[in-house]
């Protein structure tokens, strides 16, 4: 956004007719909001506030850039929100109960449901990668990808499924979004670059699932009770 300040400002001004000053203010807010939120998350300071701020930036971008009407980009933005939801859940401390080390159901359930929501939203990214053609590779990719998405969403063999999706998504991302092979002056360079880093953010969310597990609302957790 810093290196394409003029293009960003002109796009907002042209799309919304808000004028030079308001368009510039929007780009500045967008830039500072993302930088501040990311710095706070990486430094582990005020993580919950940073997550809420980044949620606001995602919502703002969804409206300002008309992503709301583009299903593919909307699902990818929702997947980003899923990653933030998992980060928010990770930052919440376990609720204390009258028994040491045993969180109460009422206190721990918000975190568990945030993890469930984060998992479900994350798999939306993979729905945009499905190809509806009759080629053998495409059919195989769709079957395997769908199976892994379902496993992550319902929380069964979650860590293994999420790790497999990380490897698969990273390989697809490097192959299809290789923006470094496109000259900078071509519009496709910016499109692929945006897609590449957005996908990397979703991979980060999946790595949170690998590290923290699916949470209490999952089949993996229910198996312990069986």
XYZ file of C-alpha atoms in Angstrom:
226
model
C 0.000 0.000 0.000
C 2.913 2.346 0.704
C 4.444 1.880 -2.749
C 1.061 2.094 -4.491
C -0.388 4.939 -2.467
C -1.554 6.864 -5.516
C -3.270 3.892 -7.142
C -5.048 2.944 -3.899
C -6.214 6.508 -3.313
C -7.402 6.973 -6.887
C -9.315 3.685 -6.797
C -11.202 4.648 -3.641
C -11.866 8.144 -4.979
C -13.145 6.817 -8.324
C -15.259 4.033 -6.783
C -16.902 6.059 -4.016
C -16.517 9.619 -5.305
C -15.378 10.707 -1.843
C -12.704 13.170 -2.900
C -8.923 13.300 -2.651
C -8.748 14.008 1.098
C -11.116 11.269 2.268
C -9.570 8.711 -0.106
C -6.099 9.540 1.244
C -7.386 9.283 4.813
C -8.854 5.852 4.060
C -5.574 4.532 2.640
C -3.669 5.939 5.629
C -6.104 4.357 8.097
C -5.895 1.055 6.234
C -2.098 1.101 6.212
C -1.601 2.153 9.846
C -4.331 -0.208 11.058
C -2.670 -3.211 9.450
C 0.847 -2.256 10.561
C -0.169 -1.492 14.151
C -2.224 -4.665 14.526
C 0.517 -6.881 13.100
C 3.258 -5.299 15.253
C 1.163 -5.789 18.405
C 0.411 -9.422 17.512
C 4.060 -10.239 16.749
C 5.280 -8.523 19.931
C 2.524 -10.251 21.969
C 1.218 -6.951 23.337
C -2.525 -6.201 23.546
C -3.180 -9.137 21.217
C -6.930 -9.151 21.762
C -7.236 -5.445 20.926
C -5.008 -5.977 17.878
C -7.264 -8.806 16.683
C -10.372 -6.650 17.017
C -8.617 -3.867 15.119
C -7.635 -6.250 12.311
C -11.201 -7.588 12.201
C -12.278 -3.985 11.611
C -9.711 -3.550 8.822
C -10.948 -6.715 7.085
C -14.553 -5.496 7.323
C -13.525 -2.061 6.038
C -11.676 -3.555 3.068
C -14.584 -5.874 2.286
C -16.899 -2.888 1.876
C -14.485 -0.350 0.383
C -13.084 -2.652 -2.283
C -16.501 -4.177 -3.115
C -15.269 -7.616 -2.018
C -18.745 -8.268 -0.628
C -20.015 -8.918 -4.169
C -17.122 -11.139 -5.269
C -17.703 -14.605 -3.783
C -14.121 -15.794 -4.202
C -12.561 -12.789 -2.487
C -15.294 -12.728 0.161
C -14.577 -16.354 1.115
C -10.857 -15.616 1.303
C -11.482 -12.605 3.532
C -13.662 -14.758 5.767
C -10.806 -17.286 5.919
C -8.528 -14.467 7.110
C -11.128 -13.719 9.772
C -10.972 -17.379 10.791
C -7.241 -17.106 11.336
C -7.759 -14.020 13.503
C -10.465 -15.815 15.462
C -8.036 -18.646 16.234
C -5.406 -16.109 17.270
C -7.951 -14.412 19.527
C -8.838 -17.766 21.096
C -5.149 -18.545 21.632
C -4.628 -15.221 23.408
C -7.428 -15.826 25.902
C -6.256 -17.197 29.206
C -7.975 -20.272 30.558
C -10.846 -19.422 32.845
C -10.204 -20.088 36.485
C -12.446 -22.354 38.475
C -12.815 -23.252 42.110
C -10.695 -26.345 41.371
C -7.108 -25.569 40.440
C -6.297 -26.452 36.840
C -9.889 -27.323 35.940
C -11.614 -24.564 33.898
C -15.356 -24.423 34.187
C -17.571 -25.162 31.192
C -19.111 -21.725 31.246
C -15.740 -19.986 31.299
C -13.965 -22.145 28.739
C -16.754 -22.481 26.192
C -16.250 -19.045 24.518
C -12.689 -20.015 23.625
C -13.824 -23.417 22.359
C -16.504 -21.908 20.132
C -14.047 -19.346 18.789
C -11.766 -22.228 17.798
C -14.698 -23.973 16.107
C -15.639 -20.805 14.212
C -12.022 -20.228 13.224
C -11.682 -23.752 11.838
C -14.877 -23.502 9.816
C -13.936 -20.109 8.365
C -10.413 -21.250 7.495
C -11.655 -24.042 5.246
C -13.482 -21.483 3.089
C -10.103 -20.694 1.509
C -9.969 -24.217 0.076
C -13.436 -23.990 -1.409
C -12.044 -21.308 -3.748
C -9.406 -23.787 -4.959
C -11.844 -26.441 -6.164
C -11.826 -26.945 -9.951
C -14.968 -28.166 -11.664
C -13.530 -30.038 -14.637
C -13.153 -33.694 -15.578
C -9.369 -33.959 -15.504
C -7.993 -36.768 -13.339
C -5.712 -34.478 -11.324
C -8.503 -31.961 -10.696
C -10.914 -34.681 -9.556
C -8.284 -36.180 -7.243
C -7.426 -32.761 -5.851
C -11.092 -31.975 -5.222
C -11.733 -35.281 -3.442
C -8.648 -35.092 -1.222
C -9.106 -31.381 -0.525
C -12.790 -31.778 0.359
C -12.028 -34.686 2.699
C -9.330 -32.683 4.504
C -11.613 -29.630 4.773
C -14.352 -31.717 6.367
C -11.880 -33.260 8.835
C -10.640 -29.831 9.941
C -14.169 -28.395 10.173
C -15.538 -31.213 12.353
C -12.297 -31.572 14.303
C -11.386 -35.185 13.495
C -7.684 -36.049 13.167
C -7.441 -32.279 13.158
C -3.724 -31.691 13.549
C -2.773 -34.172 10.842
C -5.448 -32.862 8.454
C -4.459 -29.235 9.107
C -0.753 -29.996 8.600
C -1.541 -31.750 5.320
C -3.544 -28.710 4.202
C -0.610 -26.457 5.142
C 1.755 -28.408 2.880
C -0.800 -28.644 0.072
C -1.793 -24.980 0.208
C 1.829 -23.823 0.374
C 2.709 -25.864 -2.725
C -0.321 -24.541 -4.635
C 0.460 -20.998 -3.506
C 4.076 -21.084 -4.697
C 3.085 -22.686 -8.013
C 0.027 -20.619 -8.965
C 0.813 -17.270 -7.278
C 4.452 -16.880 -8.350
C 4.227 -13.091 -8.663
C 8.030 -12.814 -8.812
C 7.956 -14.323 -12.319
C 5.700 -11.521 -13.638
C 7.131 -8.086 -14.554
C 6.267 -5.410 -11.983
C 4.508 -3.169 -14.504
C 1.887 -5.810 -15.369
C -1.407 -5.781 -13.391
C -1.181 -9.557 -12.881
C 1.920 -9.004 -10.722
C -0.095 -7.100 -8.099
C -3.007 -9.537 -8.264
C -0.792 -12.566 -7.684
C 1.188 -10.778 -4.977
C -2.019 -9.967 -3.067
C -3.219 -13.549 -3.472
C 0.134 -14.973 -2.356
C 0.365 -13.093 0.924
C -3.314 -13.528 1.734
C -2.878 -17.282 1.296
C 0.204 -17.213 3.538
C -1.935 -15.592 6.256
C -4.421 -18.464 6.037
C -1.515 -20.927 6.268
C -0.587 -19.159 9.508
C -4.100 -19.789 10.806
C -3.826 -23.475 9.938
C -0.509 -23.656 11.774
C -2.335 -22.348 14.850
C -4.698 -25.307 14.508
C -1.692 -27.647 14.260
C -0.085 -26.100 17.351
C -3.157 -25.710 19.572
C -5.468 -28.477 18.395
C -9.148 -28.189 17.520
C -10.462 -27.119 20.914
C -13.291 -28.556 22.983
C -15.993 -28.507 20.298
C -14.558 -31.242 18.088
C -14.699 -34.972 17.482
C -11.114 -35.337 18.693
C -12.146 -33.954 22.075
C -15.319 -36.056 22.214
C -13.292 -39.208 21.560
C -11.576 -38.671 24.926
C -14.989 -38.936 26.610
C -15.853 -42.142 24.734
